[in-house]
Amino acid sequence: MIRTYRAELLSVSHDSPDAVRHESDGLLAVEDGIVIARGAYADLADSFPEPEVLPGLVVPGFIDAHVHYPQTDSIASHGEQLLDWLDRHIFPAEKAFVDKAHADDVAPFFLDELLRNGTTSALVFPTVHEQSVDALFEAALSRNMRIISGKVLMDLGPDGLNDTVASGRAGTEALIRRWKRRGRLGYAVTPRFALASSDAQLADAGALLAEHPDVLMHTHLSENLHEIAAVATRFADSADYLDVYDRFGLVTARSVFAHGVHLSDRACRRLHQSGAGVAVCPSSNLFLGSGHFDFGQAQRHALRLGLGTDVGAGTTFSMLRTAGLAYQAALAREDRLDPFRALYLATAGSAALLHIEDRVGALEVGQEADFVVLDSAATSLMARRTVNADLATRLFTLQILGDERAIASTYVMGECAYKRTP
Ligand code: GUN
Ligand code: ZN
């Protein structure tokens, strides 16, 4: 069945953040969830049946490159930087996911919250418990969302939140087997971070990654200065934090590192050489007092970047707001992030980082038709700011003032999955 939509269309190419594609009066044709035509309405109108008119700016569905679903109910936990925040707020909350019924309660709410914010794909941390992944994947399957996740490996975690090298491997392999080629799901080998795993488990994570060529590796890197100092103490003979992962075979083109707020030039060179990339998480970095991502350094080293909310350290599920905070983080280090590049990070950049750029992220012919209808006049202030405004101003306003109120609707494979109530 073919569905056609008439709207203003905007996307940025996977190949280059500078390649902006914009049809002020565009037509999008979707067959069986796949984009089969996109272009100017005037050029395509004759070839397709009468389209549905979408009032707003249509962009590709957002791709959250780093978020923790079990931390949904721990958002806005007061008072500490990373390591104390984990101990005091996060680890106790994650222990509850031993109960599948609890995971089954949180996962659907989490995914609906993504859709309410225009996010259609995500790379997601669950907990150490195998059943936390099942709950997420079951809920993602029923919503037909493109979700990548994998059981957290943390054999040095606190009681009630740890595995062993053997159970970590067994759980990972069982989940890969159970969920392979189902819906739009993908798997990531997920060691929490260097401090939560023994050397033996980090080595086994590297082995799992090598044994499964179609999975990603997802972890945290160089987020917080106290964390980095603890890593340097434990791994005294490593050149830096990235080198710890490298020694265990975890730095590859399929590796996604969250944060990378404090990276040496050596680490950046190695990231570039390996093809690994970074999920930048500005809202989280501000909330936990971790620092500001260095966009200038990343650009000099041509790093592959995506954008993540990192909820529950992140304070919003909105990728619009996260893009606006990325702008502010860049400016804090005297770098400029233009609104089209910020859109790239939230869509095609994250897609490339997650190796799903052939499927989503740019709303090109042949891709899955995941898209969002944005309303740049969602509030009276936004309406005043964008009256007669050019495209860049409307997009920047959406990023600085917008949030879920600016999501008029979200489409998953061409079908409406969320519509804002008037
Ligand atoms: N490093 C290790 N675990 C976590 C986590 O849950 N959140 C963040 N922001 N950093 C981490
Ligand atoms: Zn995180």
Short mmCIF file of C-alpha atoms and ligand atoms in Angstrom, two decimals:
data_model
loop_
_atom_site.label_atom_id
_atom_site.label_comp_id
_atom_site.label_asym_id
_atom_site.label_seq_id
_atom_site.Cartn_x
_atom_site.Cartn_y
_atom_site.Cartn_z
CA MET A 1 0.00 0.00 0.00
CA ILE A 2 1.32 3.43 -0.98
CA ARG A 3 0.87 6.43 1.33
CA THR A 4 1.84 9.93 0.23
CA TYR A 5 2.52 12.99 2.32
CA ARG A 6 2.86 16.62 1.31
CA ALA A 7 4.97 18.75 3.64
CA GLU A 8 8.06 20.86 4.06
CA LEU A 9 10.90 18.28 4.17
CA LEU A 10 14.35 18.69 5.70
CA SER A 11 17.22 16.26 6.23
CA VAL A 12 21.01 16.12 6.24
CA SER A 13 22.94 13.49 4.29
CA HIS A 14 24.83 10.68 5.96
CA ASP A 15 27.88 11.40 3.87
CA SER A 16 28.34 14.98 4.96
CA PRO A 17 26.87 17.14 7.69
CA ASP A 18 27.01 19.99 5.16
CA ALA A 19 24.76 18.31 2.60
CA VAL A 20 21.36 19.70 3.60
CA ARG A 21 18.34 18.59 1.62
CA HIS A 22 15.25 20.81 1.81
CA GLU A 23 12.00 20.81 -0.12
CA SER A 24 9.86 23.76 0.97
CA ASP A 25 6.84 22.07 -0.63
CA GLY A 26 7.78 18.41 -0.81
CA LEU A 27 6.21 15.07 -1.45
CA LEU A 28 7.11 11.85 0.31
CA ALA A 29 5.77 8.53 -0.96
CA VAL A 30 5.96 5.45 1.24
CA GLU A 31 5.27 1.85 0.28
CA ASP A 32 5.28 -0.89 2.93
CA GLY A 33 7.12 1.42 5.29
CA ILE A 34 9.89 2.33 2.82
CA VAL A 35 10.40 5.70 1.13
CA ILE A 36 9.87 5.13 -2.61
CA ALA A 37 9.91 8.77 -3.74
CA ARG A 38 10.89 12.14 -2.33
CA GLY A 39 11.10 15.47 -4.07
CA ALA A 40 9.34 18.69 -4.91
CA TYR A 41 5.56 18.33 -4.84
CA ALA A 42 5.34 20.02 -8.24
CA ASP A 43 7.60 17.37 -9.78
CA LEU A 44 6.00 14.30 -8.19
CA ALA A 45 2.34 15.18 -7.71
CA ASP A 46 1.23 13.69 -11.05
CA SER A 47 2.76 10.29 -10.29
CA PHE A 48 1.01 9.66 -6.99
CA PRO A 49 -2.48 9.75 -5.52
CA GLU A 50 -3.67 12.72 -3.51
CA PRO A 51 -1.31 13.15 -0.52
CA GLU A 52 -2.14 13.74 3.12
CA VAL A 53 -0.95 17.23 4.06
CA LEU A 54 1.30 17.34 7.13
CA PRO A 55 1.33 20.82 8.65
CA GLY A 56 4.87 21.40 9.93
CA LEU A 57 8.50 20.73 9.18
CA VAL A 58 9.15 17.06 8.49
CA VAL A 59 12.58 15.74 9.52
CA PRO A 60 13.87 12.17 9.92
CA GLY A 61 12.90 10.47 13.19
CA PHE A 62 15.45 11.30 15.86
CA ILE A 63 18.03 8.70 16.83
CA ASP A 64 19.07 8.75 20.48
CA ALA A 65 22.59 7.31 20.42
CA HIS A 66 22.84 6.76 24.18
CA VAL A 67 20.06 6.41 26.76
CA HIS A 68 19.34 4.21 29.83
CA TYR A 69 15.76 2.96 29.96
CA PRO A 70 15.97 1.66 33.57
CA GLN A 71 16.82 5.21 34.67
CA THR A 72 13.53 6.64 33.37
CA ASP A 73 12.15 6.95 36.91
CA SER A 74 15.48 8.22 38.34
CA ILE A 75 15.66 11.34 36.17
CA ALA A 76 16.28 14.49 38.24
CA SER A 77 18.09 12.78 41.15
CA HIS A 78 19.71 15.52 43.16
CA GLY A 79 23.15 16.21 44.41
CA GLU A 80 26.13 14.20 43.13
CA GLN A 81 28.62 13.78 40.35
CA LEU A 82 28.89 10.52 38.42
CA LEU A 83 30.33 7.91 40.82
CA ASP A 84 28.34 9.00 43.89
CA TRP A 85 25.20 9.48 41.76
CA LEU A 86 25.55 5.89 40.51
CA ASP A 87 25.95 4.52 44.04
CA ARG A 88 23.27 6.60 45.67
CA HIS A 89 20.55 6.82 43.04
CA ILE A 90 21.12 4.59 40.04
CA PHE A 91 22.34 1.23 41.28
CA PRO A 92 19.46 0.88 43.78
CA ALA A 93 16.93 1.71 41.04
CA GLU A 94 18.49 -0.73 38.57
CA LYS A 95 18.35 -3.61 41.07
CA ALA A 96 14.56 -3.59 40.76
CA PHE A 97 14.87 -4.85 37.17
CA VAL A 98 15.54 -8.33 38.47
CA ASP A 99 11.73 -8.42 38.47
CA LYS A 100 10.50 -8.86 34.89
CA ALA A 101 7.15 -7.32 35.84
CA HIS A 102 8.94 -4.11 36.84
CA ALA A 103 10.86 -4.06 33.55
CA ASP A 104 7.57 -4.69 31.72
CA ASP A 105 6.12 -1.64 33.44
CA VAL A 106 9.02 0.73 32.62
CA ALA A 107 9.97 -0.34 29.07
CA PRO A 108 6.65 0.55 27.34
CA PHE A 109 6.51 3.91 29.13
CA PHE A 110 10.11 4.61 28.08
CA LEU A 111 9.45 3.80 24.41
CA ASP A 112 6.25 5.85 24.36
CA GLU A 113 8.22 8.74 25.84
CA LEU A 114 10.73 8.42 22.98
CA LEU A 115 7.89 8.55 20.44
CA ARG A 116 6.35 11.58 22.18
CA ASN A 117 9.70 13.27 21.67
CA GLY A 118 10.05 12.28 18.02
CA THR A 119 12.65 9.58 18.65
CA THR A 120 12.15 6.46 16.55
CA SER A 121 15.53 4.71 16.99
CA ALA A 122 17.87 4.41 19.97
CA LEU A 123 20.91 2.65 21.37
CA VAL A 124 19.78 1.73 24.86
CA PHE A 125 21.40 0.61 28.11
CA PRO A 126 19.17 -1.85 30.00
CA THR A 127 20.45 -3.42 33.25
CA VAL A 128 22.64 -6.41 34.04
CA HIS A 129 19.50 -8.60 34.05
CA GLU A 130 18.77 -10.60 30.91
CA GLN A 131 15.03 -10.07 31.40
CA SER A 132 15.49 -6.29 31.26
CA VAL A 133 16.53 -6.72 27.61
CA ASP A 134 13.59 -9.03 26.90
CA ALA A 135 11.16 -6.44 28.31
CA LEU A 136 12.65 -3.69 26.14
CA PHE A 137 12.80 -5.75 22.95
CA GLU A 138 9.25 -7.08 23.41
CA ALA A 139 7.92 -3.53 23.80
CA ALA A 140 10.04 -2.28 20.85
CA LEU A 141 8.83 -5.13 18.65
CA SER A 142 5.19 -4.27 19.31
CA ARG A 143 5.90 -0.63 18.35
CA ASN A 144 8.05 -1.61 15.35
CA MET A 145 10.84 0.69 16.60
CA ARG A 146 14.50 0.39 15.66
CA ILE A 147 16.10 -0.32 19.04
CA ILE A 148 19.60 -1.61 19.75
CA SER A 149 20.45 -2.90 23.21
CA GLY A 150 22.30 -5.62 25.06
CA LYS A 151 22.57 -6.98 28.58
CA VAL A 152 24.91 -4.88 30.72
CA LEU A 153 28.15 -6.63 31.73
CA MET A 154 29.30 -5.64 35.23
CA ASP A 155 30.89 -8.39 37.28
CA LEU A 156 32.26 -5.81 39.73
CA GLY A 157 28.85 -4.27 40.33
CA PRO A 158 27.23 -4.14 43.78
CA ASP A 159 25.27 -7.07 45.22
CA GLY A 160 22.06 -7.58 43.28
CA LEU A 161 23.53 -5.85 40.26
CA ASN A 162 26.40 -7.99 39.11
CA ASP A 163 27.06 -10.96 36.91
CA THR A 164 30.13 -13.15 36.38
CA VAL A 165 32.29 -13.60 33.33
CA ALA A 166 30.47 -16.86 32.61
CA SER A 167 26.92 -15.60 33.26
CA GLY A 168 27.63 -12.40 31.35
CA ARG A 169 28.70 -14.42 28.33
CA ALA A 170 25.82 -16.90 28.64
CA GLY A 171 23.25 -14.10 28.94
CA THR A 172 24.72 -12.20 26.01
CA GLU A 173 24.77 -15.26 23.77
CA ALA A 174 21.25 -16.31 24.74
CA LEU A 175 19.90 -12.84 23.96
CA ILE A 176 21.73 -12.62 20.63
CA ARG A 177 20.26 -16.00 19.68
CA ARG A 178 16.78 -15.15 20.95
CA TRP A 179 16.46 -11.76 19.25
CA LYS A 180 18.44 -12.20 16.04
CA ARG A 181 16.68 -10.81 12.96
CA ARG A 182 13.48 -10.00 14.82
CA GLY A 183 11.69 -6.79 13.83
CA ARG A 184 14.03 -3.84 13.66
CA LEU A 185 16.09 -4.84 16.68
CA GLY A 186 19.85 -4.98 17.01
CA TYR A 187 22.28 -6.17 19.67
CA ALA A 188 25.19 -4.43 21.40
CA VAL A 189 27.77 -6.05 23.70
CA THR A 190 27.46 -3.67 26.65
CA PRO A 191 30.17 -3.52 29.33
CA ARG A 192 28.97 -0.72 31.64
CA PHE A 193 32.36 0.99 31.91
CA ALA A 194 35.92 -0.02 32.72
CA LEU A 195 35.41 0.33 36.48
CA ALA A 196 32.43 -2.08 36.62
CA SER A 197 34.13 -5.09 35.00
CA SER A 198 37.11 -7.26 35.89
CA ASP A 199 39.97 -7.56 33.40
CA ALA A 200 38.65 -11.04 32.59
CA GLN A 201 35.18 -9.71 31.77
CA LEU A 202 36.53 -6.86 29.63
CA ALA A 203 38.60 -9.42 27.73
CA ASP A 204 35.54 -11.62 27.30
CA ALA A 205 33.52 -8.64 26.03
CA GLY A 206 36.23 -8.15 23.41
CA ALA A 207 35.98 -11.84 22.50
CA LEU A 208 32.16 -11.64 22.23
CA LEU A 209 32.49 -8.64 19.94
CA ALA A 210 34.96 -10.49 17.71
CA GLU A 211 32.77 -13.60 17.61
CA HIS A 212 29.63 -11.70 16.55
CA PRO A 213 30.41 -9.50 13.54
CA ASP A 214 26.90 -8.04 13.36
CA VAL A 215 26.70 -6.59 16.87
CA LEU A 216 27.84 -3.23 18.23
CA MET A 217 29.86 -2.50 21.37
CA HIS A 218 28.38 0.15 23.68
CA THR A 219 30.03 1.61 26.78
CA HIS A 220 31.01 4.82 28.59
CA LEU A 221 34.31 6.66 28.11
CA SER A 222 36.08 9.58 29.81
CA GLU A 223 33.00 11.21 31.24
CA ASN A 224 34.01 12.55 34.64
CA LEU A 225 37.37 13.57 36.14
CA HIS A 226 36.99 11.40 39.29
CA GLU A 227 36.05 8.43 37.12
CA ILE A 228 39.06 9.03 34.86
CA ALA A 229 41.38 9.24 37.90
CA ALA A 230 40.02 5.92 39.21
CA VAL A 231 40.58 4.30 35.82
CA ALA A 232 44.14 5.67 35.68
CA THR A 233 44.85 4.22 39.16
CA ARG A 234 43.49 0.77 38.35
CA PHE A 235 44.98 0.54 34.86
CA ALA A 236 48.28 2.30 35.54
CA ASP A 237 50.05 0.92 32.49
CA SER A 238 47.43 2.06 29.96
CA ALA A 239 48.12 5.23 27.97
CA ASP A 240 44.65 6.65 28.75
CA TYR A 241 41.05 5.54 29.32
CA LEU A 242 40.46 4.58 25.68
CA ASP A 243 43.62 2.49 25.75
CA VAL A 244 42.12 0.37 28.54
CA TYR A 245 39.32 -0.64 26.19
CA ASP A 246 41.77 -1.02 23.32
CA ARG A 247 43.84 -3.59 25.19
CA PHE A 248 40.73 -5.75 25.53
CA GLY A 249 39.76 -5.53 21.84
CA LEU A 250 36.90 -3.11 22.46
CA VAL A 251 37.97 -0.27 20.15
CA THR A 252 36.60 -1.09 16.70
CA ALA A 253 34.50 0.50 13.95
CA ARG A 254 31.47 -1.06 15.71
CA SER A 255 32.24 0.62 19.05
CA VAL A 256 30.08 3.42 20.42
CA PHE A 257 31.49 5.36 23.36
CA ALA A 258 29.20 7.62 25.36
CA HIS A 259 30.52 11.03 26.47
CA GLY A 260 34.25 11.36 25.67
CA VAL A 261 34.21 14.71 27.46
CA HIS A 262 37.90 14.58 28.39
CA LEU A 263 39.87 12.97 25.55
CA SER A 264 43.58 13.18 24.84
CA ASP A 265 44.66 13.88 21.26
CA ARG A 266 46.15 10.38 21.28
CA ALA A 267 42.75 8.91 22.11
CA CYS A 268 41.12 11.00 19.36
CA ARG A 269 43.67 9.78 16.82
CA ARG A 270 42.99 6.20 17.85
CA LEU A 271 39.22 6.69 17.72
CA HIS A 272 39.54 8.08 14.21
CA GLN A 273 41.90 5.34 13.06
CA SER A 274 39.65 2.57 14.42
CA GLY A 275 36.43 4.09 13.08
CA ALA A 276 34.88 4.03 16.56
CA GLY A 277 32.61 6.94 17.42
CA VAL A 278 31.25 9.01 20.27
CA ALA A 279 27.68 9.62 21.45
CA VAL A 280 27.77 13.20 22.71
CA CYS A 281 25.47 13.76 25.71
CA PRO A 282 25.38 17.47 26.60
CA SER A 283 22.38 17.48 28.91
CA SER A 284 23.89 14.72 31.03
CA ASN A 285 27.31 16.38 31.06
CA LEU A 286 25.77 19.55 32.42
CA PHE A 287 23.55 17.77 34.96
CA LEU A 288 26.39 15.69 36.47
CA GLY A 289 28.93 18.51 36.25
CA SER A 290 31.08 16.38 33.95
CA GLY A 291 32.22 19.19 31.66
CA HIS A 292 31.57 20.16 28.06
CA PHE A 293 32.27 18.02 25.01
CA ASP A 294 35.09 19.49 22.88
CA PHE A 295 33.51 19.82 19.42
CA GLY A 296 36.60 21.62 18.06
CA GLN A 297 38.89 18.74 18.99
CA ALA A 298 36.41 16.23 17.55
CA GLN A 299 36.30 18.17 14.29
CA ARG A 300 40.09 18.38 14.05
CA HIS A 301 40.25 14.60 14.39
CA ALA A 302 37.23 13.97 12.13
CA LEU A 303 35.55 11.87 14.82
CA ARG A 304 32.28 10.10 14.06
CA LEU A 305 29.67 11.66 16.34
CA GLY A 306 26.05 11.12 17.26
CA LEU A 307 23.83 12.67 19.92
CA GLY A 308 22.41 11.03 23.04
CA THR A 309 20.11 12.13 25.85
CA ASP A 310 21.70 9.80 28.43
CA VAL A 311 18.53 9.83 30.54
CA GLY A 312 18.57 9.49 33.62
CA ALA A 313 21.74 11.63 33.91
CA GLY A 314 20.27 13.50 30.97
CA THR A 315 17.40 15.72 32.00
CA THR A 316 15.24 15.38 28.91
CA PHE A 317 14.09 12.78 26.38
CA SER A 318 13.86 15.56 23.81
CA MET A 319 16.51 15.36 21.10
CA LEU A 320 15.51 18.92 20.13
CA ARG A 321 16.44 20.19 23.59
CA THR A 322 19.54 18.02 23.58
CA ALA A 323 20.58 19.57 20.26
CA GLY A 324 20.06 23.02 21.79
CA LEU A 325 22.23 22.04 24.76
CA ALA A 326 24.89 20.75 22.36
CA TYR A 327 24.97 24.25 20.88
CA GLN A 328 25.48 25.72 24.34
CA ALA A 329 28.16 23.17 25.26
CA ALA A 330 30.02 23.99 22.04
CA LEU A 331 29.82 27.71 22.69
CA ALA A 332 31.14 27.23 26.23
CA ARG A 333 34.37 26.09 24.54
CA GLU A 334 34.13 28.82 21.88
CA ASP A 335 32.94 26.49 19.13
CA ARG A 336 29.88 27.06 16.96
CA LEU A 337 27.39 24.32 16.22
CA ASP A 338 25.05 25.41 13.46
CA PRO A 339 21.47 24.13 13.64
CA PHE A 340 21.84 21.94 10.55
CA ARG A 341 24.88 20.22 12.02
CA ALA A 342 22.97 19.73 15.27
CA LEU A 343 20.14 18.16 13.23
CA TYR A 344 22.74 15.96 11.53
CA LEU A 345 23.99 14.76 14.94
CA ALA A 346 20.44 13.89 16.04
CA THR A 347 19.60 12.01 12.82
CA ALA A 348 22.09 10.92 10.15
CA GLY A 349 25.14 11.26 12.42
CA SER A 350 23.64 9.01 15.08
CA ALA A 351 22.49 6.61 12.34
CA ALA A 352 26.02 6.32 10.97
CA LEU A 353 27.41 5.90 14.49
CA LEU A 354 24.97 3.02 15.06
CA HIS A 355 25.62 1.51 11.60
CA ILE A 356 21.98 1.87 10.60
CA GLU A 357 22.54 4.65 8.08
CA ASP A 358 21.40 2.46 5.19
CA ARG A 359 18.01 2.12 6.93
CA VAL A 360 17.22 5.42 8.67
CA GLY A 361 18.37 8.95 9.39
CA ALA A 362 18.01 10.90 6.15
CA LEU A 363 14.58 10.07 4.73
CA GLU A 364 16.10 9.07 1.40
CA VAL A 365 14.52 6.74 -1.15
CA GLY A 366 15.06 3.15 0.01
CA GLN A 367 15.17 4.09 3.69
CA GLU A 368 12.56 3.25 6.30
CA ALA A 369 10.01 6.04 6.59
CA ASP A 370 10.57 7.12 10.19
CA PHE A 371 9.87 10.83 10.48
CA VAL A 372 8.67 13.60 12.76
CA VAL A 373 6.40 16.56 12.08
CA LEU A 374 7.84 19.56 13.94
CA ASP A 375 5.79 22.60 14.92
CA SER A 376 8.00 25.66 15.17
CA ALA A 377 5.06 27.65 16.54
CA ALA A 378 4.30 25.16 19.33
CA THR A 379 4.23 27.85 22.00
CA SER A 380 3.23 31.48 21.69
CA LEU A 381 6.84 32.54 22.27
CA MET A 382 8.09 30.19 19.52
CA ALA A 383 5.36 31.49 17.21
CA ARG A 384 6.50 35.07 17.76
CA ARG A 385 10.18 34.14 17.30
CA THR A 386 9.57 32.29 14.03
CA VAL A 387 7.11 34.61 12.33
CA ASN A 388 8.52 35.25 8.84
CA ALA A 389 11.74 33.51 9.91
CA ASP A 390 14.07 31.68 7.55
CA LEU A 391 14.67 27.92 7.82
CA ALA A 392 17.84 28.19 9.94
CA THR A 393 16.08 30.43 12.47
CA ARG A 394 13.07 28.12 12.68
CA LEU A 395 15.33 25.11 13.21
CA PHE A 396 17.42 26.87 15.83
CA THR A 397 14.29 28.05 17.64
CA LEU A 398 13.04 24.46 17.71
CA GLN A 399 16.37 23.39 19.24
CA ILE A 400 16.61 26.16 21.84
CA LEU A 401 12.94 26.58 22.79
CA GLY A 402 11.44 23.32 21.59
CA ASP A 403 10.72 20.08 23.41
CA GLU A 404 7.96 17.48 23.20
CA ARG A 405 5.41 20.27 22.76
CA ALA A 406 6.95 20.88 19.32
CA ILE A 407 6.39 17.28 18.19
CA ALA A 408 3.10 17.41 16.29
CA SER A 409 3.34 13.74 15.29
CA THR A 410 5.80 10.87 14.94
CA TYR A 411 5.71 8.30 12.13
CA VAL A 412 7.25 4.84 12.28
CA MET A 413 7.69 3.17 8.90
CA GLY A 414 5.15 5.52 7.37
CA GLU A 415 2.49 5.01 10.03
CA CYS A 416 1.49 7.51 12.67
CA ALA A 417 2.79 6.23 16.01
CA TYR A 418 2.15 9.37 18.07
CA LYS A 419 -0.03 12.43 17.60
CA ARG A 420 0.02 15.39 19.95
CA THR A 421 -3.33 16.06 21.57
CA PRO A 422 -4.55 19.53 20.69
N1 GUN B 1 29.07 5.40 33.64
C1 GUN B 1 28.81 4.14 34.06
N2 GUN B 1 27.49 3.95 34.24
C2 GUN B 1 26.91 5.11 33.90
C3 GUN B 1 25.54 5.54 33.88
O1 GUN B 1 24.59 4.81 34.19
N3 GUN B 1 25.33 6.83 33.47
C4 GUN B 1 26.34 7.66 33.10
N4 GUN B 1 26.05 8.90 32.72
N5 GUN B 1 27.61 7.28 33.13
C5 GUN B 1 27.89 6.02 33.53
ZN ZN B 2 25.12 6.65 30.06
#
